[in-house]
mmCIF file of C-alpha atoms in Angstrom:
data_model
loop_
_atom_site.group_PDB
_atom_site.id
_atom_site.type_symbol
_atom_site.label_atom_id
_atom_site.label_comp_id
_atom_site.label_asym_id
_atom_site.label_seq_id
_atom_site.Cartn_x
_atom_site.Cartn_y
_atom_site.Cartn_z
ATOM 1 C CA MET A 1 -0.102 -0.084 -0.050
ATOM 2 C CA ASN A 2 2.857 2.504 0.946
ATOM 3 C CA ARG A 3 4.536 1.423 -2.238
ATOM 4 C CA ARG A 4 1.459 2.275 -4.299
ATOM 5 C CA ARG A 5 1.222 5.574 -2.633
ATOM 6 C CA ILE A 6 4.976 6.274 -3.179
ATOM 7 C CA LEU A 7 4.518 5.517 -6.863
ATOM 8 C CA VAL A 8 1.476 7.594 -7.278
ATOM 9 C CA ALA A 9 3.259 10.526 -5.805
ATOM 10 C CA MET A 10 6.482 10.238 -7.924
ATOM 11 C CA VAL A 11 4.146 10.113 -11.000
ATOM 12 C CA SER A 12 2.210 13.248 -9.854
ATOM 13 C CA VAL A 13 5.464 15.050 -9.172
ATOM 14 C CA SER A 14 6.572 14.082 -12.667
ATOM 15 C CA LEU A 15 3.664 15.584 -14.340
ATOM 16 C CA LEU A 16 4.011 18.902 -12.405
ATOM 17 C CA VAL A 17 7.485 19.172 -13.503
ATOM 18 C CA LEU A 18 6.433 18.651 -17.242
ATOM 19 C CA LEU A 19 3.748 21.219 -16.903
ATOM 20 C CA ALA A 20 6.057 23.669 -15.343
ATOM 21 C CA LEU A 21 8.490 23.266 -18.285
ATOM 22 C CA PHE A 22 6.103 23.553 -21.276
ATOM 23 C CA LEU A 23 3.364 25.715 -20.124
ATOM 24 C CA PRO A 24 4.126 29.627 -19.972
ATOM 25 C CA SER A 25 4.194 31.237 -16.736
ATOM 26 C CA PRO A 26 1.305 33.786 -16.123
ATOM 27 C CA HIS A 27 3.843 36.273 -15.171
ATOM 28 C CA GLN A 28 6.113 35.598 -18.244
ATOM 29 C CA ALA A 29 6.206 38.644 -20.768
ATOM 30 C CA PRO A 30 4.608 37.843 -24.108
ATOM 31 C CA PRO A 31 6.860 37.517 -27.098
ATOM 32 C CA PRO A 32 7.939 40.568 -28.809
ATOM 33 C CA ARG A 33 5.944 41.654 -31.901
ATOM 34 C CA LEU A 34 7.585 42.807 -35.080
ATOM 35 C CA ALA A 35 7.390 46.444 -35.376
ATOM 36 C CA PRO A 36 6.945 47.942 -38.965
ATOM 37 C CA PRO A 37 9.855 49.483 -40.603
ATOM 38 C CA PRO A 38 10.482 53.366 -39.704
ATOM 39 C CA GLY A 39 9.312 55.856 -42.224
ATOM 40 C CA PRO A 40 6.233 55.973 -44.519
ATOM 41 C CA VAL A 41 4.973 52.976 -46.262
ATOM 42 C CA PRO A 42 5.380 53.318 -49.940
ATOM 43 C CA LEU A 43 2.345 53.189 -51.937
ATOM 44 C CA PRO A 44 2.102 50.774 -54.813
ATOM 45 C CA GLN A 45 3.146 52.401 -58.037
ATOM 46 C CA PRO A 46 0.642 51.784 -61.079
ATOM 47 C CA PRO A 47 2.291 50.398 -64.280
ATOM 48 C CA ALA A 48 4.296 53.032 -66.096
ATOM 49 C CA ALA A 49 1.709 53.118 -69.073
ATOM 50 C CA ASP A 50 -1.126 54.007 -66.552
ATOM 51 C CA ARG A 51 0.713 57.012 -65.127
ATOM 52 C CA LEU A 52 -0.715 60.618 -65.817
ATOM 53 C CA LEU A 53 2.805 61.947 -66.439
ATOM 54 C CA PRO A 54 6.264 60.871 -66.037
ATOM 55 C CA PRO A 55 7.864 61.498 -62.760
ATOM 56 C CA SER A 56 10.831 63.343 -64.063
ATOM 57 C CA PRO A 57 11.950 64.554 -67.386
ATOM 58 C CA LEU A 58 14.935 62.299 -67.412
ATOM 59 C CA ALA A 59 12.792 59.230 -66.970
ATOM 60 C CA ALA A 60 10.396 60.752 -69.761
ATOM 61 C CA GLU A 61 13.055 60.709 -72.287
ATOM 62 C CA ALA A 62 12.738 57.118 -72.473
ATOM 63 C CA ALA A 63 8.979 57.105 -72.840
ATOM 64 C CA ALA A 64 8.803 59.922 -75.362
ATOM 65 C CA THR A 65 5.438 60.328 -77.191
ATOM 66 C CA PRO A 66 5.686 61.729 -80.777
ATOM 67 C CA VAL A 67 3.601 64.797 -81.318
ATOM 68 C CA ALA A 68 3.281 66.465 -84.575
ATOM 69 C CA GLN A 69 5.020 70.010 -84.224
ATOM 70 C CA ALA A 70 1.979 71.707 -85.870
ATOM 71 C CA LEU A 71 -0.298 70.330 -83.033
ATOM 72 C CA ALA A 72 1.958 71.176 -80.397
ATOM 73 C CA LEU A 73 2.301 74.781 -81.426
ATOM 74 C CA GLN A 74 -1.484 75.501 -82.220
ATOM 75 C CA ASP A 75 -2.985 78.787 -80.954
ATOM 76 C CA VAL A 76 0.249 80.438 -80.161
ATOM 77 C CA ASP A 77 -0.426 83.955 -78.617
ATOM 78 C CA PRO A 78 2.553 85.850 -79.916
ATOM 79 C CA HIS A 79 2.056 88.474 -76.901
ATOM 80 C CA LYS A 80 2.803 85.384 -74.425
ATOM 81 C CA ALA A 81 5.526 83.780 -76.323
ATOM 82 C CA PHE A 82 9.246 84.493 -75.687
ATOM 83 C CA GLY A 83 12.200 83.695 -77.626
ATOM 84 C CA SER A 84 12.841 82.558 -81.080
ATOM 85 C CA LYS A 85 10.012 80.593 -82.877
ATOM 86 C CA ASN A 86 13.164 78.800 -84.507
ATOM 87 C CA ALA A 87 14.587 77.545 -81.331
ATOM 88 C CA PRO A 88 15.325 73.961 -81.179
ATOM 89 C CA VAL A 89 13.413 73.383 -78.033
ATOM 90 C CA VAL A 90 9.878 74.633 -77.464
ATOM 91 C CA MET A 91 8.356 74.806 -73.806
ATOM 92 C CA GLU A 92 4.731 75.300 -73.004
ATOM 93 C CA GLU A 93 4.194 76.165 -69.246
ATOM 94 C CA PHE A 94 0.633 75.566 -68.026
ATOM 95 C CA SER A 95 0.374 77.887 -65.187
ATOM 96 C CA ASP A 96 -2.194 79.421 -62.613
ATOM 97 C CA TYR A 97 -1.441 82.816 -61.150
ATOM 98 C CA GLN A 98 -3.121 81.994 -57.923
ATOM 99 C CA CYS A 99 -0.991 78.637 -57.531
ATOM 100 C CA PRO A 100 1.815 78.817 -55.087
ATOM 101 C CA ALA A 101 3.983 76.221 -56.843
ATOM 102 C CA CYS A 102 3.624 78.337 -60.007
ATOM 103 C CA LYS A 103 4.970 81.334 -58.218
ATOM 104 C CA THR A 104 7.974 79.174 -56.999
ATOM 105 C CA LEU A 105 8.626 78.139 -60.513
ATOM 106 C CA TYR A 106 8.353 81.866 -61.887
ATOM 107 C CA THR A 107 10.585 83.349 -59.244
ATOM 108 C CA THR A 108 13.330 80.669 -59.363
ATOM 109 C CA THR A 109 13.506 78.531 -62.399
ATOM 110 C CA ASN A 110 12.049 80.731 -65.068
ATOM 111 C CA ARG A 111 14.265 83.850 -64.432
ATOM 112 C CA LEU A 112 17.533 81.697 -65.118
ATOM 113 C CA LEU A 113 15.620 80.094 -68.085
ATOM 114 C CA MET A 114 14.913 83.205 -69.685
ATOM 115 C CA ASP A 115 18.441 84.386 -69.464
ATOM 116 C CA ASN A 116 20.319 81.389 -70.278
ATOM 117 C CA TYR A 117 18.153 79.661 -72.839
ATOM 118 C CA VAL A 118 15.339 81.897 -73.976
ATOM 119 C CA THR A 119 17.122 85.117 -74.839
ATOM 120 C CA THR A 120 20.055 82.986 -76.223
ATOM 121 C CA GLY A 121 17.779 81.335 -78.889
ATOM 122 C CA LYS A 122 17.773 77.769 -77.524
ATOM 123 C CA VAL A 123 14.213 77.724 -76.034
ATOM 124 C CA TYR A 124 10.971 79.216 -77.261
ATOM 125 C CA LEU A 125 8.877 79.549 -74.148
ATOM 126 C CA LEU A 126 4.998 79.803 -74.315
ATOM 127 C CA HIS A 127 2.912 80.770 -71.392
ATOM 128 C CA ARG A 128 -0.471 78.777 -71.169
ATOM 129 C CA ASP A 129 -3.324 79.680 -68.962
ATOM 130 C CA PHE A 130 -4.573 76.806 -66.886
ATOM 131 C CA PRO A 131 -6.724 78.473 -63.945
ATOM 132 C CA LEU A 132 -7.799 75.801 -61.657
ATOM 133 C CA ALA A 133 -11.530 75.776 -60.512
ATOM 134 C CA MET A 134 -10.358 75.629 -56.653
ATOM 135 C CA HIS A 135 -8.744 79.160 -57.088
ATOM 136 C CA ALA A 136 -11.371 81.967 -56.779
ATOM 137 C CA TYR A 137 -9.513 84.536 -58.366
ATOM 138 C CA SER A 138 -7.133 82.646 -60.831
ATOM 139 C CA ARG A 139 -9.307 83.328 -63.926
ATOM 140 C CA VAL A 140 -9.498 87.079 -63.112
ATOM 141 C CA ALA A 141 -5.891 87.109 -62.806
ATOM 142 C CA ALA A 142 -5.374 85.342 -66.169
ATOM 143 C CA ARG A 143 -7.705 88.067 -67.833
ATOM 144 C CA TYR A 144 -5.637 90.939 -66.598
ATOM 145 C CA ALA A 145 -2.450 89.138 -67.637
ATOM 146 C CA ARG A 146 -3.949 88.556 -71.128
ATOM 147 C CA ALA A 147 -5.031 92.261 -71.379
ATOM 148 C CA ALA A 148 -1.341 93.283 -70.248
ATOM 149 C CA ALA A 149 0.131 91.201 -72.803
ATOM 150 C CA GLU A 150 -2.064 92.885 -75.702
ATOM 151 C CA ILE A 151 -0.395 96.249 -74.746
ATOM 152 C CA SER A 152 3.194 94.626 -74.247
ATOM 153 C CA LYS A 153 3.089 94.798 -70.488
ATOM 154 C CA VAL A 154 2.904 91.083 -69.486
ATOM 155 C CA GLU A 155 6.184 90.783 -67.826
ATOM 156 C CA PRO A 156 5.578 93.610 -64.998
ATOM 157 C CA VAL A 157 2.030 92.351 -64.609
ATOM 158 C CA GLU A 158 3.081 88.611 -64.171
ATOM 159 C CA GLN A 159 5.723 89.719 -61.794
ATOM 160 C CA ALA A 160 3.358 91.794 -59.822
ATOM 161 C CA LEU A 161 0.764 89.094 -59.774
ATOM 162 C CA PHE A 162 3.150 86.343 -58.593
ATOM 163 C CA GLN A 163 5.021 88.517 -56.114
ATOM 164 C CA ASN A 164 1.949 89.857 -54.342
ATOM 165 C CA GLN A 165 -0.096 86.506 -54.693
ATOM 166 C CA GLU A 166 -0.724 86.113 -50.887
ATOM 167 C CA LYS A 167 -2.161 89.655 -50.756
ATOM 168 C CA TRP A 168 -4.819 89.406 -53.799
ATOM 169 C CA GLU A 169 -5.849 86.006 -53.346
ATOM 170 C CA GLN A 170 -7.123 87.156 -49.755
ATOM 171 C CA THR A 171 -8.843 90.314 -51.018
ATOM 172 C CA GLY A 172 -9.538 89.450 -54.705
ATOM 173 C CA ASP A 173 -8.129 92.842 -55.650
ATOM 174 C CA VAL A 174 -6.319 91.837 -58.725
ATOM 175 C CA ASP A 175 -7.313 95.222 -60.423
ATOM 176 C CA GLY A 176 -5.262 97.202 -57.789
ATOM 177 C CA THR A 177 -2.294 94.824 -58.108
ATOM 178 C CA VAL A 178 -2.097 95.321 -61.632
ATOM 179 C CA ALA A 179 -2.757 99.184 -61.385
ATOM 180 C CA ALA A 180 0.180 99.513 -59.159
ATOM 181 C CA VAL A 181 2.733 98.838 -62.032
ATOM 182 C CA LEU A 182 1.033 100.497 -64.861
ATOM 183 C CA THR A 183 0.465 104.037 -65.805
ATOM 184 C CA PRO A 184 -3.255 105.310 -65.492
ATOM 185 C CA SER A 185 -3.423 105.264 -69.319
ATOM 186 C CA GLU A 186 -2.080 101.738 -69.634
ATOM 187 C CA MET A 187 -4.564 100.480 -66.926
ATOM 188 C CA ASN A 188 -7.478 102.118 -68.811
ATOM 189 C CA LYS A 189 -6.460 100.040 -71.676
ATOM 190 C CA VAL A 190 -6.323 96.828 -69.649
ATOM 191 C CA ARG A 191 -9.734 97.393 -67.922
ATOM 192 C CA ALA A 192 -11.244 97.881 -71.445
ATOM 193 C CA LEU A 193 -9.719 94.743 -72.559
ATOM 194 C CA VAL A 194 -10.908 92.744 -69.494
ATOM 195 C CA LYS A 195 -14.447 94.217 -69.751
ATOM 196 C CA GLY A 196 -14.456 93.554 -73.272
ATOM 197 C CA GLY A 197 -15.224 89.796 -72.910
ATOM 198 C CA THR A 198 -12.910 88.370 -75.495
ATOM 199 C CA LEU A 199 -10.109 87.177 -73.232
ATOM 200 C CA ASP A 200 -11.931 84.218 -71.828
ATOM 201 C CA ALA A 201 -12.174 82.653 -75.134
ATOM 202 C CA LEU A 202 -8.285 82.682 -75.313
ATOM 203 C CA ILE A 203 -7.996 81.405 -71.714
ATOM 204 C CA ASP A 204 -10.337 78.563 -72.649
ATOM 205 C CA LYS A 205 -8.229 77.582 -75.650
ATOM 206 C CA ASP A 206 -5.216 77.138 -73.492
ATOM 207 C CA PHE A 207 -7.081 75.208 -71.000
ATOM 208 C CA ALA A 208 -8.565 72.818 -73.683
ATOM 209 C CA LEU A 209 -5.066 72.376 -75.122
ATOM 210 C CA GLY A 210 -3.834 71.442 -71.568
ATOM 211 C CA GLN A 211 -6.526 68.838 -71.482
ATOM 212 C CA THR A 212 -5.376 67.175 -74.580
ATOM 213 C CA TYR A 213 -1.945 66.814 -72.709
ATOM 214 C CA ARG A 214 -3.825 65.546 -69.749
ATOM 215 C CA VAL A 215 -2.720 68.224 -67.552
ATOM 216 C CA SER A 216 -4.200 67.840 -64.112
ATOM 217 C CA GLN A 217 -2.010 70.138 -61.900
ATOM 218 C CA THR A 218 -0.076 73.301 -62.288
ATOM 219 C CA PRO A 219 2.487 74.200 -63.024
ATOM 220 C CA THR A 220 2.869 71.470 -65.966
ATOM 221 C CA THR A 221 5.598 72.011 -68.597
ATOM 222 C CA ILE A 222 5.625 70.350 -71.811
ATOM 223 C CA PHE A 223 8.735 70.019 -73.651
ATOM 224 C CA HIS A 224 9.066 69.610 -77.370
ATOM 225 C CA CYS A 225 12.157 68.750 -79.439
ATOM 226 C CA LYS A 226 12.728 66.933 -82.661
ATOM 227 C CA GLY A 227 9.079 65.572 -83.085
ATOM 228 C CA GLN A 228 8.957 64.408 -79.442
ATOM 229 C CA THR A 229 7.176 65.627 -76.350
ATOM 230 C CA TYR A 230 8.042 65.373 -72.711
ATOM 231 C CA PRO A 231 5.740 66.338 -70.176
ATOM 232 C CA TYR A 232 6.632 67.275 -66.379
ATOM 233 C CA ALA A 233 4.191 67.963 -63.692
ATOM 234 C CA GLY A 234 5.278 70.236 -60.882
ATOM 235 C CA VAL A 235 8.143 72.661 -59.916
ATOM 236 C CA MET A 236 11.322 71.778 -61.814
ATOM 237 C CA THR A 237 14.565 73.083 -60.230
ATOM 238 C CA TYR A 238 16.768 75.010 -62.553
ATOM 239 C CA ASP A 239 19.649 72.428 -62.169
ATOM 240 C CA THR A 240 17.141 69.697 -63.270
ATOM 241 C CA MET A 241 15.862 71.884 -66.110
ATOM 242 C CA LYS A 242 19.332 72.717 -67.327
ATOM 243 C CA GLN A 243 20.442 68.904 -67.171
ATOM 244 C CA PHE A 244 17.374 67.971 -69.390
ATOM 245 C CA LEU A 245 17.668 70.946 -71.725
ATOM 246 C CA GLU A 246 21.273 70.143 -72.430
ATOM 247 C CA GLN A 247 20.219 66.393 -73.125
ATOM 248 C CA LEU A 248 17.733 67.639 -75.476
ATOM 249 C CA LEU A 249 19.974 70.029 -77.179
ATOM 250 C CA SER A 250 22.708 67.396 -77.699
ATOM 251 C CA GLN A 251 20.403 65.085 -79.632
ATOM 252 C CA LYS A 252 21.097 64.490 -83.267
#
């Protein structure tokens, strides 16, 4: 009888030892979880053929879309075109005067572009109006800039609109912004053109042309060279633009 009790006790102790070895303690810390890698998780990219615009002009070079030169240069307003028509590279800039990114492009990249490529006959630069619906006064500003272009005063007016963008977009005083850089006589001509109602049709032509390029944001720049077109959406730094233009100009 004693032996049986001793045997049962030994078996019980053995079972308790096994349970202690294989079952986790209630005070034991849970195993660590795998943490996600630091930083934002990249979104999946659609196939290249489905992207609206190439992410950079250098990548766009490999996926250029042939465009007839006549189509690319339709409805050119000579008052808003800069440089030589015979330049080897044509650039169309679709812009919105109330767009902060357009202001950045104008005040940084475009000034160097004008000095080093447009005035030297390497680039023919065309301004295209693309007023976005989200901006309350962008079309008004486009009208005044168009009117100023008609009297050969587009450069000071564009500069005034972009440099004072934060002011007139709050008040809507596009007229006062433009009047500050023109003479009373010039301003009377601009106001007459704005009230004449003929400028919206020109703005709409630019907008429609942008839609054929599938422009969806401003600024968007369309490069043309040797029968091919290279679209670029967003602000391009001057260094990037210079690198790409030199590539285009070196093509044979």
